[in-house]
PDB file of C-alpha atoms in Angstrom:
ATOM      1  CA  UNK A   1       6.440 -31.269   4.737  1.00 48.00           C
ATOM      2  CA  UNK A   2       6.877 -31.203   1.231  1.00 51.00           C
ATOM      3  CA  UNK A   3       6.937 -28.550  -1.347  1.00 51.00           C
ATOM      4  CA  UNK A   4       2.774 -29.125  -2.800  1.00 50.00           C
ATOM      5  CA  UNK A   5       1.539 -28.145   0.727  1.00 49.00           C
ATOM      6  CA  UNK A   6       3.025 -24.548   0.832  1.00 51.00           C
ATOM      7  CA  UNK A   7       2.099 -23.993  -3.007  1.00 51.00           C
ATOM      8  CA  UNK A   8      -1.730 -25.220  -1.907  1.00 51.00           C
ATOM      9  CA  UNK A   9      -1.630 -22.916   0.999  1.00 48.00           C
ATOM     10  CA  UNK A  10      -0.505 -20.039  -1.214  1.00 47.00           C
ATOM     11  CA  UNK A  11      -3.225 -20.762  -3.782  1.00 47.00           C
ATOM     12  CA  UNK A  12      -5.788 -20.824  -1.117  1.00 46.00           C
ATOM     13  CA  UNK A  13      -4.751 -17.771   0.340  1.00 43.00           C
ATOM     14  CA  UNK A  14      -4.411 -15.775  -3.317  1.00 48.00           C
ATOM     15  CA  UNK A  15      -8.255 -15.750  -3.833  1.00 52.00           C
ATOM     16  CA  UNK A  16      -9.139 -13.805  -6.759  1.00 67.00           C
ATOM     17  CA  UNK A  17     -11.640 -11.268  -6.515  1.00 86.00           C
ATOM     18  CA  UNK A  18     -13.270 -12.053 -10.209  1.00 92.00           C
ATOM     19  CA  UNK A  19     -13.763 -15.121 -12.159  1.00 92.00           C
ATOM     20  CA  UNK A  20     -12.257 -15.559 -15.677  1.00 91.00           C
ATOM     21  CA  UNK A  21      -9.863 -12.656 -15.366  1.00 94.00           C
ATOM     22  CA  UNK A  22      -6.286 -12.251 -14.640  1.00 93.00           C
ATOM     23  CA  UNK A  23      -3.778  -9.252 -14.653  1.00 92.00           C
ATOM     24  CA  UNK A  24      -0.709  -8.867 -16.886  1.00 91.00           C
ATOM     25  CA  UNK A  25       2.676  -7.677 -15.822  1.00 91.00           C
ATOM     26  CA  UNK A  26       2.207  -4.535 -16.894  1.00 89.00           C
ATOM     27  CA  UNK A  27      -1.176  -3.683 -15.395  1.00 88.00           C
ATOM     28  CA  UNK A  28      -3.729  -4.376 -17.968  1.00 91.00           C
ATOM     29  CA  UNK A  29      -6.680  -6.773 -16.997  1.00 94.00           C
ATOM     30  CA  UNK A  30      -7.381  -9.804 -19.548  1.00 95.00           C
ATOM     31  CA  UNK A  31     -10.529 -11.829 -19.822  1.00 94.00           C
ATOM     32  CA  UNK A  32     -10.857 -15.178 -21.706  1.00 93.00           C
ATOM     33  CA  UNK A  33     -13.198 -18.268 -21.500  1.00 93.00           C
ATOM     34  CA  UNK A  34     -13.021 -21.743 -22.424  1.00 91.00           C
ATOM     35  CA  UNK A  35     -15.481 -23.069 -24.710  1.00 88.00           C
ATOM     36  CA  UNK A  36     -18.091 -25.885 -23.543  1.00 85.00           C
ATOM     37  CA  UNK A  37     -16.693 -29.326 -24.606  1.00 87.00           C
ATOM     38  CA  UNK A  38     -13.553 -27.882 -26.641  1.00 89.00           C
ATOM     39  CA  UNK A  39      -9.901 -27.393 -25.849  1.00 88.00           C
ATOM     40  CA  UNK A  40     -10.291 -23.806 -27.403  1.00 90.00           C
ATOM     41  CA  UNK A  41     -10.387 -20.401 -25.573  1.00 91.00           C
ATOM     42  CA  UNK A  42     -12.249 -17.410 -26.643  1.00 92.00           C
ATOM     43  CA  UNK A  43     -10.425 -14.413 -26.067  1.00 93.00           C
ATOM     44  CA  UNK A  44     -12.430 -11.270 -24.461  1.00 94.00           C
ATOM     45  CA  UNK A  45     -10.099  -8.742 -24.470  1.00 93.00           C
ATOM     46  CA  UNK A  46      -7.520  -6.645 -22.487  1.00 94.00           C
ATOM     47  CA  UNK A  47      -8.848  -3.892 -20.394  1.00 94.00           C
ATOM     48  CA  UNK A  48      -7.947  -1.221 -17.900  1.00 92.00           C
ATOM     49  CA  UNK A  49      -9.889  -2.156 -14.954  1.00 92.00           C
ATOM     50  CA  UNK A  50     -10.752  -5.635 -13.461  1.00 93.00           C
ATOM     51  CA  UNK A  51     -14.510  -4.738 -13.360  1.00 93.00           C
ATOM     52  CA  UNK A  52     -14.758  -4.108 -17.012  1.00 94.00           C
ATOM     53  CA  UNK A  53     -12.916  -7.497 -17.676  1.00 94.00           C
ATOM     54  CA  UNK A  54     -15.146  -9.210 -15.476  1.00 94.00           C
ATOM     55  CA  UNK A  55     -18.405  -7.931 -17.037  1.00 95.00           C
ATOM     56  CA  UNK A  56     -16.738  -9.216 -20.444  1.00 94.00           C
ATOM     57  CA  UNK A  57     -16.388 -12.418 -18.733  1.00 95.00           C
ATOM     58  CA  UNK A  58     -20.012 -12.452 -17.279  1.00 94.00           C
ATOM     59  CA  UNK A  59     -21.353 -11.816 -20.801  1.00 93.00           C
ATOM     60  CA  UNK A  60     -19.438 -14.506 -22.626  1.00 93.00           C
ATOM     61  CA  UNK A  61     -20.472 -16.969 -19.756  1.00 93.00           C
ATOM     62  CA  UNK A  62     -23.889 -16.177 -19.870  1.00 92.00           C
ATOM     63  CA  UNK A  63     -24.384 -16.449 -23.812  1.00 91.00           C
ATOM     64  CA  UNK A  64     -22.194 -19.815 -23.263  1.00 90.00           C
ATOM     65  CA  UNK A  65     -24.067 -21.491 -20.321  1.00 87.00           C
ATOM     66  CA  UNK A  66     -27.424 -19.621 -19.949  1.00 86.00           C
ATOM     67  CA  UNK A  67     -29.178 -18.009 -17.382  1.00 84.00           C
ATOM     68  CA  UNK A  68     -27.826 -20.939 -14.847  1.00 85.00           C
ATOM     69  CA  UNK A  69     -24.242 -19.579 -15.405  1.00 88.00           C
ATOM     70  CA  UNK A  70     -22.467 -18.148 -12.378  1.00 90.00           C
ATOM     71  CA  UNK A  71     -21.597 -14.639 -12.639  1.00 92.00           C
ATOM     72  CA  UNK A  72     -19.167 -11.989 -11.298  1.00 92.00           C
ATOM     73  CA  UNK A  73     -22.237  -9.668 -11.193  1.00 90.00           C
ATOM     74  CA  UNK A  74     -25.425 -11.271 -11.779  1.00 87.00           C
ATOM     75  CA  UNK A  75     -27.278  -8.044 -10.610  1.00 86.00           C
ATOM     76  CA  UNK A  76     -26.061  -6.581 -13.989  1.00 81.00           C
ATOM     77  CA  UNK A  77     -27.399  -9.151 -16.450  1.00 70.00           C
ATOM     78  CA  UNK A  78     -28.778  -7.478 -19.410  1.00 55.00           C
ATOM     79  CA  UNK A  79     -32.171  -8.867 -19.388  1.00 53.00           C
ATOM     80  CA  UNK A  80     -32.842  -7.087 -23.204  1.00 46.00           C
ATOM     81  CA  UNK A  81     -31.620 -10.232 -24.736  1.00 55.00           C
ATOM     82  CA  UNK A  82     -31.274 -13.951 -23.807  1.00 59.00           C
ATOM     83  CA  UNK A  83     -28.721 -16.010 -24.895  1.00 61.00           C
ATOM     84  CA  UNK A  84     -29.161 -17.626 -28.596  1.00 59.00           C
ATOM     85  CA  UNK A  85     -28.991 -21.588 -29.228  1.00 62.00           C
ATOM     86  CA  UNK A  86     -26.242 -21.357 -31.976  1.00 68.00           C
ATOM     87  CA  UNK A  87     -24.157 -18.265 -31.230  1.00 80.00           C
ATOM     88  CA  UNK A  88     -20.428 -18.570 -32.569  1.00 88.00           C
ATOM     89  CA  UNK A  89     -17.479 -17.889 -30.629  1.00 89.00           C
ATOM     90  CA  UNK A  90     -16.926 -14.345 -32.970  1.00 90.00           C
ATOM     91  CA  UNK A  91     -20.426 -13.339 -31.876  1.00 91.00           C
ATOM     92  CA  UNK A  92     -19.817 -14.095 -28.124  1.00 91.00           C
ATOM     93  CA  UNK A  93     -16.390 -12.314 -28.398  1.00 92.00           C
ATOM     94  CA  UNK A  94     -17.987  -9.126 -30.171  1.00 93.00           C
ATOM     95  CA  UNK A  95     -20.765  -8.945 -27.440  1.00 92.00           C
ATOM     96  CA  UNK A  96     -18.369  -9.399 -24.615  1.00 92.00           C
ATOM     97  CA  UNK A  97     -15.683  -6.809 -25.791  1.00 93.00           C
ATOM     98  CA  UNK A  98     -18.654  -4.257 -26.521  1.00 93.00           C
ATOM     99  CA  UNK A  99     -19.664  -4.636 -23.017  1.00 92.00           C
ATOM    100  CA  UNK A 100     -16.023  -4.689 -21.548  1.00 92.00           C
ATOM    101  CA  UNK A 101     -15.379  -1.408 -23.773  1.00 92.00           C
ATOM    102  CA  UNK A 102     -18.313   0.414 -22.383  1.00 93.00           C
ATOM    103  CA  UNK A 103     -17.350  -0.252 -18.626  1.00 92.00           C
ATOM    104  CA  UNK A 104     -13.752   0.927 -19.267  1.00 89.00           C
ATOM    105  CA  UNK A 105     -15.033   3.971 -21.072  1.00 89.00           C
ATOM    106  CA  UNK A 106     -17.486   4.548 -17.869  1.00 88.00           C
ATOM    107  CA  UNK A 107     -14.799   4.179 -15.540  1.00 80.00           C
ATOM    108  CA  UNK A 108     -12.420   6.396 -17.361  1.00 76.00           C
ATOM    109  CA  UNK A 109     -15.132   9.040 -17.556  1.00 69.00           C
ATOM    110  CA  UNK A 110     -15.672   9.395 -13.826  1.00 53.00           C
ATOM    111  CA  UNK A 111     -14.452  12.612 -12.884  1.00 45.00           C
ATOM    112  CA  UNK A 112     -12.707  12.335  -9.237  1.00 41.00           C
ATOM    113  CA  UNK A 113     -11.969  15.779  -8.818  1.00 41.00           C
ATOM    114  CA  UNK A 114     -10.392  18.893 -10.174  1.00 39.00           C
ATOM    115  CA  UNK A 115      -7.573  18.938  -8.254  1.00 41.00           C
ATOM    116  CA  UNK A 116      -6.620  15.197  -8.695  1.00 41.00           C
ATOM    117  CA  UNK A 117      -7.260  15.142 -12.072  1.00 43.00           C
ATOM    118  CA  UNK A 118      -4.493  15.178 -14.561  1.00 45.00           C
ATOM    119  CA  UNK A 119      -4.628  17.356 -17.731  1.00 44.00           C
ATOM    120  CA  UNK A 120      -5.513  15.712 -20.877  1.00 46.00           C
ATOM    121  CA  UNK A 121      -2.859  15.436 -23.453  1.00 44.00           C
ATOM    122  CA  UNK A 122      -4.693  18.094 -25.814  1.00 43.00           C
ATOM    123  CA  UNK A 123      -4.495  20.616 -22.748  1.00 47.00           C
ATOM    124  CA  UNK A 124      -0.770  20.468 -22.524  1.00 54.00           C
ATOM    125  CA  UNK A 125       0.409  20.745 -25.770  1.00 59.00           C
ATOM    126  CA  UNK A 126       0.278  24.307 -27.380  1.00 61.00           C
ATOM    127  CA  UNK A 127      -2.083  25.157 -30.197  1.00 66.00           C
ATOM    128  CA  UNK A 128       0.196  25.161 -33.259  1.00 71.00           C
ATOM    129  CA  UNK A 129      -2.349  26.966 -35.386  1.00 79.00           C
ATOM    130  CA  UNK A 130      -1.955  30.445 -33.438  1.00 78.00           C
ATOM    131  CA  UNK A 131       0.536  32.988 -34.087  1.00 76.00           C
ATOM    132  CA  UNK A 132       3.017  33.034 -30.882  1.00 71.00           C
ATOM    133  CA  UNK A 133       3.229  36.227 -28.866  1.00 76.00           C
ATOM    134  CA  UNK A 134       6.881  37.802 -29.285  1.00 75.00           C
ATOM    135  CA  UNK A 135       8.821  37.402 -25.777  1.00 74.00           C
ATOM    136  CA  UNK A 136       9.662  40.931 -23.983  1.00 74.00           C
ATOM    137  CA  UNK A 137      13.445  41.636 -24.799  1.00 66.00           C
ATOM    138  CA  UNK A 138      13.397  44.667 -22.719  1.00 62.00           C
ATOM    139  CA  UNK A 139      14.382  42.581 -19.770  1.00 57.00           C
ATOM    140  CA  UNK A 140      17.794  41.864 -21.013  1.00 54.00           C
TER     141      UNK A 140
END
């Protein structure tokens, strides 16, 4: 056997959950898409969750390829506006990042439970506008 067959097997076993996204070394999920008939890519953003990145990709692929595009979440396709004939890469990027950011915000807003929820940064810091209470020195 040569080295190519093992690499091919590894690639087959490493099936990605969503199309059009990848994970950075530090844990962020990114999405980008290649423009049709061009070598350039449209950067769709960096997200905390793979679902947000996949939704951003779905939005972009829908606006680029129309209703016949293969989507990660076809049931969640926004039917309020269809793809325009002449959308620029900048407008596609803007719409995709809006969707991805909204999904990220919704995901972060989910409360798992009061015991497992970490306190927010503003709850951990003291209020510097209040006068501190004097410490008890009588215990010395």
